[in-house]
Amino acid sequence: MKSKSAGSRPLPSRVAGPGVSPGFFLWKVSNAWQRRVRSALQPFGITHAQFVLLATATWFGEEETLTQARLSELSGIDPMTTSQVVRALEAAELIVRKEHPDDPRAKAIAVTEQGRAKARKAVVAVEEADAAFFEPVASSSERLMTMFRTLLDTTKDE
C-alpha cells in the first residue's frame, strides 16, 4: 500500500474535499428534495416532470394558448423531455393537443378536467412536501429564494 505524502489529494480539486464543495452539497440537497417530492407524487401516479408540466399548463393555460415550446420555456424543462412528457400526459388523458387558434402549424395544449383535478390535488401534496423539507431554513426562505434567483439569472443563457 502506498503511503500518502502530506498535502496530497486523490483528485486535483480546488476544494479540500466534497464536504466543502457547494456543487456537491447542491447535488445532495437536490436529490433529497426530489426524493421527497417523488414520494408526495407517488399516490397520484405521476412523475415529478409530469407534475411540473401539468401544473404549468394548468396555471398558465388560463391566461394564454400554450404550445409545447411555450410549455418548455415556462417550466424550464428542455424541449425533448417536454415532448416525451407531453405524450405521456396525453396518453393518460390529462392533457389534449388541439388545433392552435392562431398558428395552423402548432398544436395548442389544454388540460383536461381530469388533469385539472389531479393538478389541484397534487399541488397541495407537493407544497406540503416543500414546506416540510424547507422548514429547517424557513426563517431564511426569502434570502434562499433570492440566492436561487441569482443563480438562475446568471445561467439563463446557458
PDB file of C-alpha atoms in Angstrom:
ATOM      1  CA  MET A   1       0.000   0.000   0.000  1.00  0.00           C
ATOM      2  CA  LYS A   2       1.306   3.427  -0.932  1.00  0.00           C
ATOM      3  CA  SER A   3       1.617   5.997   1.767  1.00  0.00           C
ATOM      4  CA  LYS A   4       0.242   9.436   1.092  1.00  0.00           C
ATOM      5  CA  SER A   5       2.527  12.341   1.305  1.00  0.00           C
ATOM      6  CA  ALA A   6       1.325  15.242   3.411  1.00  0.00           C
ATOM      7  CA  GLY A   7      -0.963  17.504   1.410  1.00  0.00           C
ATOM      8  CA  SER A   8      -1.518  15.094  -1.476  1.00  0.00           C
ATOM      9  CA  ARG A   9      -5.080  14.673  -2.698  1.00  0.00           C
ATOM     10  CA  PRO A  10      -6.693  11.883  -4.689  1.00  0.00           C
ATOM     11  CA  LEU A  11      -8.162  14.424  -7.135  1.00  0.00           C
ATOM     12  CA  PRO A  12      -6.838  17.724  -8.491  1.00  0.00           C
ATOM     13  CA  SER A  13      -9.643  19.634  -6.792  1.00  0.00           C
ATOM     14  CA  ARG A  14      -9.801  23.303  -5.834  1.00  0.00           C
ATOM     15  CA  VAL A  15     -11.506  22.355  -2.574  1.00  0.00           C
ATOM     16  CA  ALA A  16     -10.320  20.302   0.373  1.00  0.00           C
ATOM     17  CA  GLY A  17     -12.986  17.688  -0.294  1.00  0.00           C
ATOM     18  CA  PRO A  18     -16.638  17.066  -1.081  1.00  0.00           C
ATOM     19  CA  GLY A  19     -17.692  18.378   2.327  1.00  0.00           C
ATOM     20  CA  VAL A  20     -16.800  21.948   1.301  1.00  0.00           C
ATOM     21  CA  SER A  21     -17.978  21.867  -2.327  1.00  0.00           C
ATOM     22  CA  PRO A  22     -21.117  23.981  -2.942  1.00  0.00           C
ATOM     23  CA  GLY A  23     -21.856  21.949  -6.065  1.00  0.00           C
ATOM     24  CA  PHE A  24     -21.659  18.655  -4.217  1.00  0.00           C
ATOM     25  CA  PHE A  25     -23.956  19.976  -1.474  1.00  0.00           C
ATOM     26  CA  LEU A  26     -26.415  21.293  -4.056  1.00  0.00           C
ATOM     27  CA  TRP A  27     -26.416  17.840  -5.650  1.00  0.00           C
ATOM     28  CA  LYS A  28     -27.158  16.171  -2.317  1.00  0.00           C
ATOM     29  CA  VAL A  29     -29.840  18.705  -1.352  1.00  0.00           C
ATOM     30  CA  SER A  30     -31.451  18.442  -4.785  1.00  0.00           C
ATOM     31  CA  ASN A  31     -31.551  14.655  -4.579  1.00  0.00           C
ATOM     32  CA  ALA A  32     -33.048  14.744  -1.074  1.00  0.00           C
ATOM     33  CA  TRP A  33     -35.705  17.250  -2.183  1.00  0.00           C
ATOM     34  CA  GLN A  34     -36.510  15.227  -5.312  1.00  0.00           C
ATOM     35  CA  ARG A  35     -36.972  12.076  -3.210  1.00  0.00           C
ATOM     36  CA  ARG A  36     -39.419  13.989  -1.002  1.00  0.00           C
ATOM     37  CA  VAL A  37     -41.391  15.304  -3.974  1.00  0.00           C
ATOM     38  CA  ARG A  38     -41.351  11.918  -5.733  1.00  0.00           C
ATOM     39  CA  SER A  39     -42.801  10.366  -2.584  1.00  0.00           C
ATOM     40  CA  ALA A  40     -45.503  13.050  -2.385  1.00  0.00           C
ATOM     41  CA  LEU A  41     -46.484  12.441  -6.024  1.00  0.00           C
ATOM     42  CA  GLN A  42     -46.482   8.646  -5.826  1.00  0.00           C
ATOM     43  CA  PRO A  43     -50.175   8.404  -4.798  1.00  0.00           C
ATOM     44  CA  PHE A  44     -51.128  10.409  -7.888  1.00  0.00           C
ATOM     45  CA  GLY A  45     -49.320   8.111 -10.302  1.00  0.00           C
ATOM     46  CA  ILE A  46     -47.326  10.890 -11.948  1.00  0.00           C
ATOM     47  CA  THR A  47     -43.641  11.709 -12.115  1.00  0.00           C
ATOM     48  CA  HIS A  48     -42.117  14.978 -10.995  1.00  0.00           C
ATOM     49  CA  ALA A  49     -41.649  16.121 -14.605  1.00  0.00           C
ATOM     50  CA  GLN A  50     -45.264  15.223 -15.387  1.00  0.00           C
ATOM     51  CA  PHE A  51     -46.406  17.205 -12.366  1.00  0.00           C
ATOM     52  CA  VAL A  52     -44.329  20.244 -13.342  1.00  0.00           C
ATOM     53  CA  LEU A  53     -45.707  20.302 -16.887  1.00  0.00           C
ATOM     54  CA  LEU A  54     -49.272  19.564 -15.780  1.00  0.00           C
ATOM     55  CA  ALA A  55     -49.159  22.271 -13.103  1.00  0.00           C
ATOM     56  CA  THR A  56     -47.525  24.737 -15.510  1.00  0.00           C
ATOM     57  CA  ALA A  57     -50.154  24.041 -18.180  1.00  0.00           C
ATOM     58  CA  THR A  58     -52.947  24.356 -15.615  1.00  0.00           C
ATOM     59  CA  TRP A  59     -51.573  27.611 -14.232  1.00  0.00           C
ATOM     60  CA  PHE A  60     -50.674  29.392 -17.478  1.00  0.00           C
ATOM     61  CA  GLY A  61     -53.293  27.754 -19.720  1.00  0.00           C
ATOM     62  CA  GLU A  62     -55.918  30.004 -18.171  1.00  0.00           C
ATOM     63  CA  GLU A  63     -54.054  33.083 -19.440  1.00  0.00           C
ATOM     64  CA  GLU A  64     -52.716  32.040 -22.842  1.00  0.00           C
ATOM     65  CA  THR A  65     -52.876  29.395 -25.538  1.00  0.00           C
ATOM     66  CA  LEU A  66     -49.968  27.110 -24.780  1.00  0.00           C
ATOM     67  CA  THR A  67     -47.762  25.357 -27.281  1.00  0.00           C
ATOM     68  CA  GLN A  68     -45.269  22.661 -26.414  1.00  0.00           C
ATOM     69  CA  ALA A  69     -42.420  25.140 -26.953  1.00  0.00           C
ATOM     70  CA  ARG A  70     -44.030  27.681 -24.624  1.00  0.00           C
ATOM     71  CA  LEU A  71     -44.659  24.984 -22.011  1.00  0.00           C
ATOM     72  CA  SER A  72     -40.982  24.044 -22.198  1.00  0.00           C
ATOM     73  CA  GLU A  73     -39.980  27.680 -21.759  1.00  0.00           C
ATOM     74  CA  LEU A  74     -42.322  28.316 -18.827  1.00  0.00           C
ATOM     75  CA  SER A  75     -41.400  25.129 -16.967  1.00  0.00           C
ATOM     76  CA  GLY A  76     -37.660  25.179 -17.612  1.00  0.00           C
ATOM     77  CA  ILE A  77     -37.791  21.604 -18.888  1.00  0.00           C
ATOM     78  CA  ASP A  78     -35.796  21.017 -22.068  1.00  0.00           C
ATOM     79  CA  PRO A  79     -37.813  20.652 -25.307  1.00  0.00           C
ATOM     80  CA  MET A  80     -37.024  16.941 -25.864  1.00  0.00           C
ATOM     81  CA  THR A  81     -38.103  15.968 -22.350  1.00  0.00           C
ATOM     82  CA  THR A  82     -41.164  18.220 -22.645  1.00  0.00           C
ATOM     83  CA  SER A  83     -42.143  16.386 -25.835  1.00  0.00           C
ATOM     84  CA  GLN A  84     -41.853  12.977 -24.160  1.00  0.00           C
ATOM     85  CA  VAL A  85     -43.721  14.060 -21.038  1.00  0.00           C
ATOM     86  CA  VAL A  86     -46.493  15.775 -23.032  1.00  0.00           C
ATOM     87  CA  ARG A  87     -47.037  12.488 -24.907  1.00  0.00           C
ATOM     88  CA  ALA A  88     -47.316  10.624 -21.587  1.00  0.00           C
ATOM     89  CA  LEU A  89     -49.741  13.212 -20.180  1.00  0.00           C
ATOM     90  CA  GLU A  90     -51.818  12.990 -23.354  1.00  0.00           C
ATOM     91  CA  ALA A  91     -51.878   9.177 -23.164  1.00  0.00           C
ATOM     92  CA  ALA A  92     -53.068   9.471 -19.547  1.00  0.00           C
ATOM     93  CA  GLU A  93     -55.819  11.858 -20.752  1.00  0.00           C
ATOM     94  CA  LEU A  94     -54.560  14.639 -18.501  1.00  0.00           C
ATOM     95  CA  ILE A  95     -53.958  16.995 -21.431  1.00  0.00           C
ATOM     96  CA  VAL A  96     -55.115  17.233 -25.033  1.00  0.00           C
ATOM     97  CA  ARG A  97     -53.484  18.714 -28.098  1.00  0.00           C
ATOM     98  CA  LYS A  98     -55.832  20.682 -30.331  1.00  0.00           C
ATOM     99  CA  GLU A  99     -55.556  22.895 -33.363  1.00  0.00           C
ATOM    100  CA  HIS A 100     -53.912  26.180 -32.424  1.00  0.00           C
ATOM    101  CA  PRO A 101     -56.297  29.117 -32.993  1.00  0.00           C
ATOM    102  CA  ASP A 102     -53.585  31.408 -34.408  1.00  0.00           C
ATOM    103  CA  ASP A 103     -50.940  29.105 -35.881  1.00  0.00           C
ATOM    104  CA  PRO A 104     -52.017  26.245 -38.151  1.00  0.00           C
ATOM    105  CA  ARG A 105     -48.570  24.624 -37.809  1.00  0.00           C
ATOM    106  CA  ALA A 106     -48.738  24.441 -33.999  1.00  0.00           C
ATOM    107  CA  LYS A 107     -50.826  22.444 -31.581  1.00  0.00           C
ATOM    108  CA  ALA A 108     -52.450  24.051 -28.566  1.00  0.00           C
ATOM    109  CA  ILE A 109     -52.056  22.166 -25.302  1.00  0.00           C
ATOM    110  CA  ALA A 110     -55.022  22.179 -22.953  1.00  0.00           C
ATOM    111  CA  VAL A 111     -55.512  20.487 -19.600  1.00  0.00           C
ATOM    112  CA  THR A 112     -58.496  18.155 -19.347  1.00  0.00           C
ATOM    113  CA  GLU A 113     -60.899  18.295 -16.407  1.00  0.00           C
ATOM    114  CA  GLN A 114     -59.267  15.088 -15.117  1.00  0.00           C
ATOM    115  CA  GLY A 115     -55.866  16.777 -15.458  1.00  0.00           C
ATOM    116  CA  ARG A 116     -57.019  19.893 -13.595  1.00  0.00           C
ATOM    117  CA  ALA A 117     -58.426  17.759 -10.781  1.00  0.00           C
ATOM    118  CA  LYS A 118     -55.155  15.838 -10.494  1.00  0.00           C
ATOM    119  CA  ALA A 119     -53.092  19.049 -10.603  1.00  0.00           C
ATOM    120  CA  ARG A 120     -55.233  20.632  -7.862  1.00  0.00           C
ATOM    121  CA  LYS A 121     -54.685  17.658  -5.540  1.00  0.00           C
ATOM    122  CA  ALA A 122     -51.028  17.088  -6.422  1.00  0.00           C
ATOM    123  CA  VAL A 123     -50.011  20.722  -5.897  1.00  0.00           C
ATOM    124  CA  VAL A 124     -51.258  20.529  -2.311  1.00  0.00           C
ATOM    125  CA  ALA A 125     -49.129  17.421  -1.685  1.00  0.00           C
ATOM    126  CA  VAL A 126     -46.067  18.979  -3.333  1.00  0.00           C
ATOM    127  CA  GLU A 127     -46.435  22.223  -1.374  1.00  0.00           C
ATOM    128  CA  GLU A 128     -46.744  20.233   1.850  1.00  0.00           C
ATOM    129  CA  ALA A 129     -43.588  18.288   0.936  1.00  0.00           C
ATOM    130  CA  ASP A 130     -41.805  21.568   0.150  1.00  0.00           C
ATOM    131  CA  ALA A 131     -42.887  23.133   3.434  1.00  0.00           C
ATOM    132  CA  ALA A 132     -41.670  20.123   5.409  1.00  0.00           C
ATOM    133  CA  PHE A 133     -38.386  19.946   3.502  1.00  0.00           C
ATOM    134  CA  PHE A 134     -37.555  23.652   3.782  1.00  0.00           C
ATOM    135  CA  GLU A 135     -38.921  24.082   7.333  1.00  0.00           C
ATOM    136  CA  PRO A 136     -35.447  23.945   8.953  1.00  0.00           C
ATOM    137  CA  VAL A 137     -34.470  27.060   6.952  1.00  0.00           C
ATOM    138  CA  ALA A 138     -37.922  28.699   6.857  1.00  0.00           C
ATOM    139  CA  SER A 139     -36.677  31.833   8.609  1.00  0.00           C
ATOM    140  CA  SER A 140     -34.238  32.329   5.718  1.00  0.00           C
ATOM    141  CA  SER A 141     -36.604  31.420   2.879  1.00  0.00           C
ATOM    142  CA  GLU A 142     -36.683  34.915   1.383  1.00  0.00           C
ATOM    143  CA  ARG A 143     -32.879  35.007   1.320  1.00  0.00           C
ATOM    144  CA  LEU A 144     -32.738  31.489  -0.088  1.00  0.00           C
ATOM    145  CA  MET A 145     -35.153  32.432  -2.891  1.00  0.00           C
ATOM    146  CA  THR A 146     -33.027  35.489  -3.697  1.00  0.00           C
ATOM    147  CA  MET A 147     -29.947  33.285  -3.958  1.00  0.00           C
ATOM    148  CA  PHE A 148     -31.809  30.775  -6.175  1.00  0.00           C
ATOM    149  CA  ARG A 149     -32.995  33.604  -8.457  1.00  0.00           C
ATOM    150  CA  THR A 150     -29.458  34.990  -8.691  1.00  0.00           C
ATOM    151  CA  LEU A 151     -28.104  31.590  -9.708  1.00  0.00           C
ATOM    152  CA  LEU A 152     -30.845  31.124 -12.297  1.00  0.00           C
ATOM    153  CA  ASP A 153     -30.471  34.639 -13.672  1.00  0.00           C
ATOM    154  CA  THR A 154     -26.734  34.194 -14.186  1.00  0.00           C
ATOM    155  CA  THR A 155     -27.208  30.893 -16.030  1.00  0.00           C
ATOM    156  CA  LYS A 156     -30.198  31.904 -18.170  1.00  0.00           C
ATOM    157  CA  ASP A 157     -28.343  31.868 -21.490  1.00  0.00           C
ATOM    158  CA  GLU A 158     -26.628  28.518 -20.977  1.00  0.00           C
TER     159      GLU A 158
END
